[in-house]
CSV table of C-alpha atoms in Angstrom, one decimal:
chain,number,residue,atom,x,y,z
D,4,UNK,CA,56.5,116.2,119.4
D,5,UNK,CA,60.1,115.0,118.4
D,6,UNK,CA,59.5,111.6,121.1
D,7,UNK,CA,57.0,110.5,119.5
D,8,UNK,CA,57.1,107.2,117.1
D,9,UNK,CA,56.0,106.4,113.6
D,10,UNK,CA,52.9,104.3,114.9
D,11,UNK,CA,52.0,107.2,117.1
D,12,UNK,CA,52.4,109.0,114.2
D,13,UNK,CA,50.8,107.5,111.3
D,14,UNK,CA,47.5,105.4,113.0
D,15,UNK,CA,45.9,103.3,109.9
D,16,UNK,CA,42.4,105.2,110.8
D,17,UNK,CA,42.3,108.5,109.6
D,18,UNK,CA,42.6,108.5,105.4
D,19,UNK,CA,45.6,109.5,104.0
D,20,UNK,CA,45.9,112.8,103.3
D,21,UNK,CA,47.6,114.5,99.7
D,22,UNK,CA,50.7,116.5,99.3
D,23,UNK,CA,51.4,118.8,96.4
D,24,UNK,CA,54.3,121.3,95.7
D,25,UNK,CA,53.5,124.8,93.8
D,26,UNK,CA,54.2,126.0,91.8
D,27,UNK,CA,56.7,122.6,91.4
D,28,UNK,CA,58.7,120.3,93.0
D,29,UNK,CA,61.5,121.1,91.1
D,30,UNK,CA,62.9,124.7,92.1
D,31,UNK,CA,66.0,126.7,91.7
D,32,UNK,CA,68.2,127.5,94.7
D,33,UNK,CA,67.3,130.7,96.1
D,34,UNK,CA,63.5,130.4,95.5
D,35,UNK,CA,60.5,129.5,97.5
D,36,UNK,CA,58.3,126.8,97.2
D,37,UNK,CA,54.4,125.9,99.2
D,38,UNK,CA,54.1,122.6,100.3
D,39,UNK,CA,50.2,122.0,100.3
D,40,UNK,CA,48.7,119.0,102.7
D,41,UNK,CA,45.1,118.4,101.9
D,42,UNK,CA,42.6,116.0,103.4
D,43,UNK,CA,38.9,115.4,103.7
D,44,UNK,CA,38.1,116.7,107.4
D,45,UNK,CA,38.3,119.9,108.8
D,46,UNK,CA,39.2,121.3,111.8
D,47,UNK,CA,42.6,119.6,111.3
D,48,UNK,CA,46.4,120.0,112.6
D,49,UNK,CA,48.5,119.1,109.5
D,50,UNK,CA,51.9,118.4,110.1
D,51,UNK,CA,54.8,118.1,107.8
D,52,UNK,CA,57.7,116.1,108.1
D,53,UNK,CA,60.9,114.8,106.0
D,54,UNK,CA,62.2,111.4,105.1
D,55,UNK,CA,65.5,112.1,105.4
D,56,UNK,CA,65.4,114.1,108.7
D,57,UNK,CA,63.6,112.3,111.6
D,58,UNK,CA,63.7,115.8,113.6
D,59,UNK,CA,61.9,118.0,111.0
D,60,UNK,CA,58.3,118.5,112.1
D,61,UNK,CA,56.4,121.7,111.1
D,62,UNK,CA,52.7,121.8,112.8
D,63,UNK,CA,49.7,124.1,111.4
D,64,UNK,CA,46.4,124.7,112.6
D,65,UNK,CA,43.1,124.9,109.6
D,66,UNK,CA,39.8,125.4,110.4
D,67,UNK,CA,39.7,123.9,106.3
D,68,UNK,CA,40.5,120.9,104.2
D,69,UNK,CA,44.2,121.9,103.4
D,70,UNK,CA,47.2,123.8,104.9
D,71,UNK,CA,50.1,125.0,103.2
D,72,UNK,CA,53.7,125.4,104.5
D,73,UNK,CA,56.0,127.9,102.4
D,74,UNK,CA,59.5,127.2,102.5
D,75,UNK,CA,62.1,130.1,101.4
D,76,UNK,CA,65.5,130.9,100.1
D,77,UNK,CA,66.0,127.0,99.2
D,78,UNK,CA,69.2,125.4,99.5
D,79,UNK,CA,70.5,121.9,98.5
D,80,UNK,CA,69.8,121.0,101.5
D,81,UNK,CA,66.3,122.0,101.6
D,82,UNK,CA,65.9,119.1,98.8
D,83,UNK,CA,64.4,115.9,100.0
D,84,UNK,CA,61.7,113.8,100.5
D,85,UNK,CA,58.8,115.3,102.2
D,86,UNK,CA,55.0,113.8,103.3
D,87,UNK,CA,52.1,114.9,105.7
D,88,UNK,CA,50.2,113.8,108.2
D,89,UNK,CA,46.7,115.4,110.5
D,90,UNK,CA,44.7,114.6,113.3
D,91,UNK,CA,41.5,116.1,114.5
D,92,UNK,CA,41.8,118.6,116.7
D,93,UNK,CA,41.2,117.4,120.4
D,94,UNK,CA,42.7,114.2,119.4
D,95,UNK,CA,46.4,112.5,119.4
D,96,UNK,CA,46.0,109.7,116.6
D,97,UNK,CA,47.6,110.8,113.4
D,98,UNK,CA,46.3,109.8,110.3
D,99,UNK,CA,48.0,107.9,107.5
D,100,UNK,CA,51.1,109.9,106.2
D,101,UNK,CA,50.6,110.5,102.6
D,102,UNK,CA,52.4,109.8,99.6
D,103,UNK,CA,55.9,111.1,99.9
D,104,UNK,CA,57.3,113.9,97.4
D,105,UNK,CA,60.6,114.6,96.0
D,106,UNK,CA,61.9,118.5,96.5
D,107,UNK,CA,64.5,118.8,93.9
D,108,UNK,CA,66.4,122.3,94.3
D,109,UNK,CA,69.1,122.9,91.6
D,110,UNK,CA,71.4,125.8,90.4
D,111,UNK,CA,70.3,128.0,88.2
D,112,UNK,CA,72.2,126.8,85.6
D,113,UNK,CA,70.7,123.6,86.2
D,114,UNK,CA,67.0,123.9,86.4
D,115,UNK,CA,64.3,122.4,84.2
D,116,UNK,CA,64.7,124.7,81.5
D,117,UNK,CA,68.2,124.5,81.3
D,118,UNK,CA,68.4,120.1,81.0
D,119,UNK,CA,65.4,120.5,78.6
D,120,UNK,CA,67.8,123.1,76.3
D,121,UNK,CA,70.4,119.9,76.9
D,122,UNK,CA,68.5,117.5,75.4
D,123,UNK,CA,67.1,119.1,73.0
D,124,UNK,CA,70.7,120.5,71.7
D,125,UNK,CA,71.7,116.7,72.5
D,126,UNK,CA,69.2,115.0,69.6
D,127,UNK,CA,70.3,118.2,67.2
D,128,UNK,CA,73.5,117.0,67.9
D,129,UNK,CA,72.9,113.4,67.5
D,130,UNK,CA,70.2,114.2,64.2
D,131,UNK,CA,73.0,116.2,62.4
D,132,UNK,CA,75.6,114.1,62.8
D,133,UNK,CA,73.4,110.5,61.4
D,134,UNK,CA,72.6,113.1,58.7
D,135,UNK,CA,75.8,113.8,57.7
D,136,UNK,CA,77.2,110.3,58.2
D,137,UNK,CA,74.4,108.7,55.8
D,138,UNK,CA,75.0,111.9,53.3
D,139,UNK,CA,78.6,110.9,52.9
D,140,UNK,CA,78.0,106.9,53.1
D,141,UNK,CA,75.6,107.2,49.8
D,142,UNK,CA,78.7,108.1,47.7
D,143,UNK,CA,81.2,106.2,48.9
D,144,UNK,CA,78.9,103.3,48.4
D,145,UNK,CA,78.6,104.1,44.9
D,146,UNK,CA,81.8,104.7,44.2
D,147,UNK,CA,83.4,101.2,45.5
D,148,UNK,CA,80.1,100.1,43.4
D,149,UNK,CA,81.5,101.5,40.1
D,150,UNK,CA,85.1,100.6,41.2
D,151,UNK,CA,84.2,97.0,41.6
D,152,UNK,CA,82.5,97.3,38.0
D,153,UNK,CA,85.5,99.1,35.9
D,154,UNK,CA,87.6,96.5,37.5
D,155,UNK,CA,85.7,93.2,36.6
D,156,UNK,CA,85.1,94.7,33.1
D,157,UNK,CA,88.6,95.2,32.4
D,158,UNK,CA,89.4,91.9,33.7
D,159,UNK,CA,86.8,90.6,31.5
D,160,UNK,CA,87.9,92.9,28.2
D,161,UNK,CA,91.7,91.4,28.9
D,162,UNK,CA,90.6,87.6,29.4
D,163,UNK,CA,88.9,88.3,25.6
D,164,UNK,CA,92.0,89.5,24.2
D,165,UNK,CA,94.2,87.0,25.3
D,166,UNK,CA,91.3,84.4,23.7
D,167,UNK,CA,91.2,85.8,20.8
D,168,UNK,CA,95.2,86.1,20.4
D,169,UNK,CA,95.5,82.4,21.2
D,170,UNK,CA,94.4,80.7,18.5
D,171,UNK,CA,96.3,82.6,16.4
D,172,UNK,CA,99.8,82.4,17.7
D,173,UNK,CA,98.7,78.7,17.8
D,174,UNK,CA,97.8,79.1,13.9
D,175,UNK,CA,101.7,80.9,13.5
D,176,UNK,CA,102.9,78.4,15.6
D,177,UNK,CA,101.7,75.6,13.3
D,178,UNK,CA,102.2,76.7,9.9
D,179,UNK,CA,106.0,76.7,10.1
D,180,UNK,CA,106.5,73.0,10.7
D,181,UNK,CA,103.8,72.6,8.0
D,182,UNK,CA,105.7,74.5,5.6
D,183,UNK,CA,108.8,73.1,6.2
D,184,UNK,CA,107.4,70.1,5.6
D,185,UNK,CA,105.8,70.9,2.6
D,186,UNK,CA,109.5,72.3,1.4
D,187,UNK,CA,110.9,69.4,2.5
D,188,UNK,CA,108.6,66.9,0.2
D,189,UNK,CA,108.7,69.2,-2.6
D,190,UNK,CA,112.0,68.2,-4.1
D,191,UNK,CA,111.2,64.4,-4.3
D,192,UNK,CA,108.1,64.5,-5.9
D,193,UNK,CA,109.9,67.0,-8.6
D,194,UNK,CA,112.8,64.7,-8.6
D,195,UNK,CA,110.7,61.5,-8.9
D,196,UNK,CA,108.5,63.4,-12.1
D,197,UNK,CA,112.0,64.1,-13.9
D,198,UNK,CA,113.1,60.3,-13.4
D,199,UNK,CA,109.2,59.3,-14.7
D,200,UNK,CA,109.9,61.9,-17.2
D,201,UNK,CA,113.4,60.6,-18.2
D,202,UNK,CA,113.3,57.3,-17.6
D,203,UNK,CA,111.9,56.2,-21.2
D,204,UNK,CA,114.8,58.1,-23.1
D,205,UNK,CA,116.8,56.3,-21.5
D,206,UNK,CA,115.4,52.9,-21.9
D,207,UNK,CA,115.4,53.5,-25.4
D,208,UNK,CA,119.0,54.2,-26.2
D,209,UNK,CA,120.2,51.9,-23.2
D,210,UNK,CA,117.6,48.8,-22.4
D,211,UNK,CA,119.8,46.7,-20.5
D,212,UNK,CA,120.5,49.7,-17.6
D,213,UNK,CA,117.7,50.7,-15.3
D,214,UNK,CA,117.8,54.4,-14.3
D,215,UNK,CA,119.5,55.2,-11.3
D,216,UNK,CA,116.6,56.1,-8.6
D,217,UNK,CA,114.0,54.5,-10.4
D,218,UNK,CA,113.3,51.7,-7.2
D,219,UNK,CA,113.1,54.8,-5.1
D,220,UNK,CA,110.7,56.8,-7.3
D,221,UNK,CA,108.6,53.4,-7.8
D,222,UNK,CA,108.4,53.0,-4.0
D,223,UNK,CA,107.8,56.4,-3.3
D,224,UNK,CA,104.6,56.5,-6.0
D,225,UNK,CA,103.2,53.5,-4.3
């Protein structure tokens, strides 16, 4: 049985038959598993083999459609990749293996069950923490928003007082050279109204002297 070659094995005339695992292909170690080989024809040998192990060949007998091959205690070796194969009884051509199937066997820590419990603790995890990290962006969002505000309307309010302040230091600033200059004309214009003032007093009593200043006032009032 073991000499014999995949084309003696697997002849393309017989249809292919199906292989199933119950109650799944995914087991814990320690547990037992069927393997069920089905096919159209009875009066069959089914035989099941492994991918990964050239020598494993288990043969049954079925006067049926289907045979089933129970496989105990599993180990992580047991795991693999499994297919089947029949002929008719009397005859040595083997029909088309069928479609091959992965035995998974895990710890028990490790099963189904527990990766599902995994994942889902994994997207709590993951849900929670977006939660929280769009909870505490909201405020500090707003916050730098009202910072930014406070600080361009202060900058704003300071820009108007200093505007406003201008023009009048610039109306101080001004007003003292004006006065001075104001002070500083004052005295010739009285000066210039005493001479106009006394000017024909003294005419009178002296006509042949002209009051002293009197070309200046004359200029000046021109």
């Amino acid at each position: 049985m073991r000499s014999q070659t995949n084309s003696e094995f697997f002849p393309e005339k017989l249809p292919r038959p199906s292989l199933s695992a119950l109650p799944r292909s995914v087991v814990e170690r320690s547990s037992n598993v069927t393997l069920k080989c089905q096919c159209h024809v009875q009066n069959v040998t089914f035989v099941l083999g492994k991918l990964q192990d050239s020598g494993y060949k288990k043969e049954q007998s079925s006067a049926g459609h289907d045979a089933e091959f129970l496989l105990v205690n599993l180990v992580p070796k047991n795991a693999g990749t499994y297919f089947c194969a029949y002929k008719i009884t009397g005859s040595h051509e083997w029909s088309e293996k069928s479609e091959h199937l992965q035995l998974v066997v895990t710890d028990g820590h490790d099963g189904p069950g527990a990766s599902s419990i995994k994942t889902d603790t994994r997207i709590i995890f993951v849900t929670t923490f977006s939660c929280l990290i769009i909870f505490l962006l909201f405020p500090s969002v707003f916050l730098i928003y009202r910072c930014t505000q406070h600080g361009s309307s202060h900058e704003e309010s300071n820009k108007r007082t200093s505007h406003s302040k201008f023009p009048q230091q610039e109306a101080s600033d001004l007003s003292g050279p004006e006065r001075v200059s104001l002070s500083t004309e004052d005295p010739q214009e009285g000066t210039c109204a005493d001479l106009n003032t006394k000017a024909p007093s003294e005419a009178a009593s002296v006509p042949a002297e002209e009051p002293p200043g009197s070309c200046d006032c004359a200029t000046l009032m021109a």
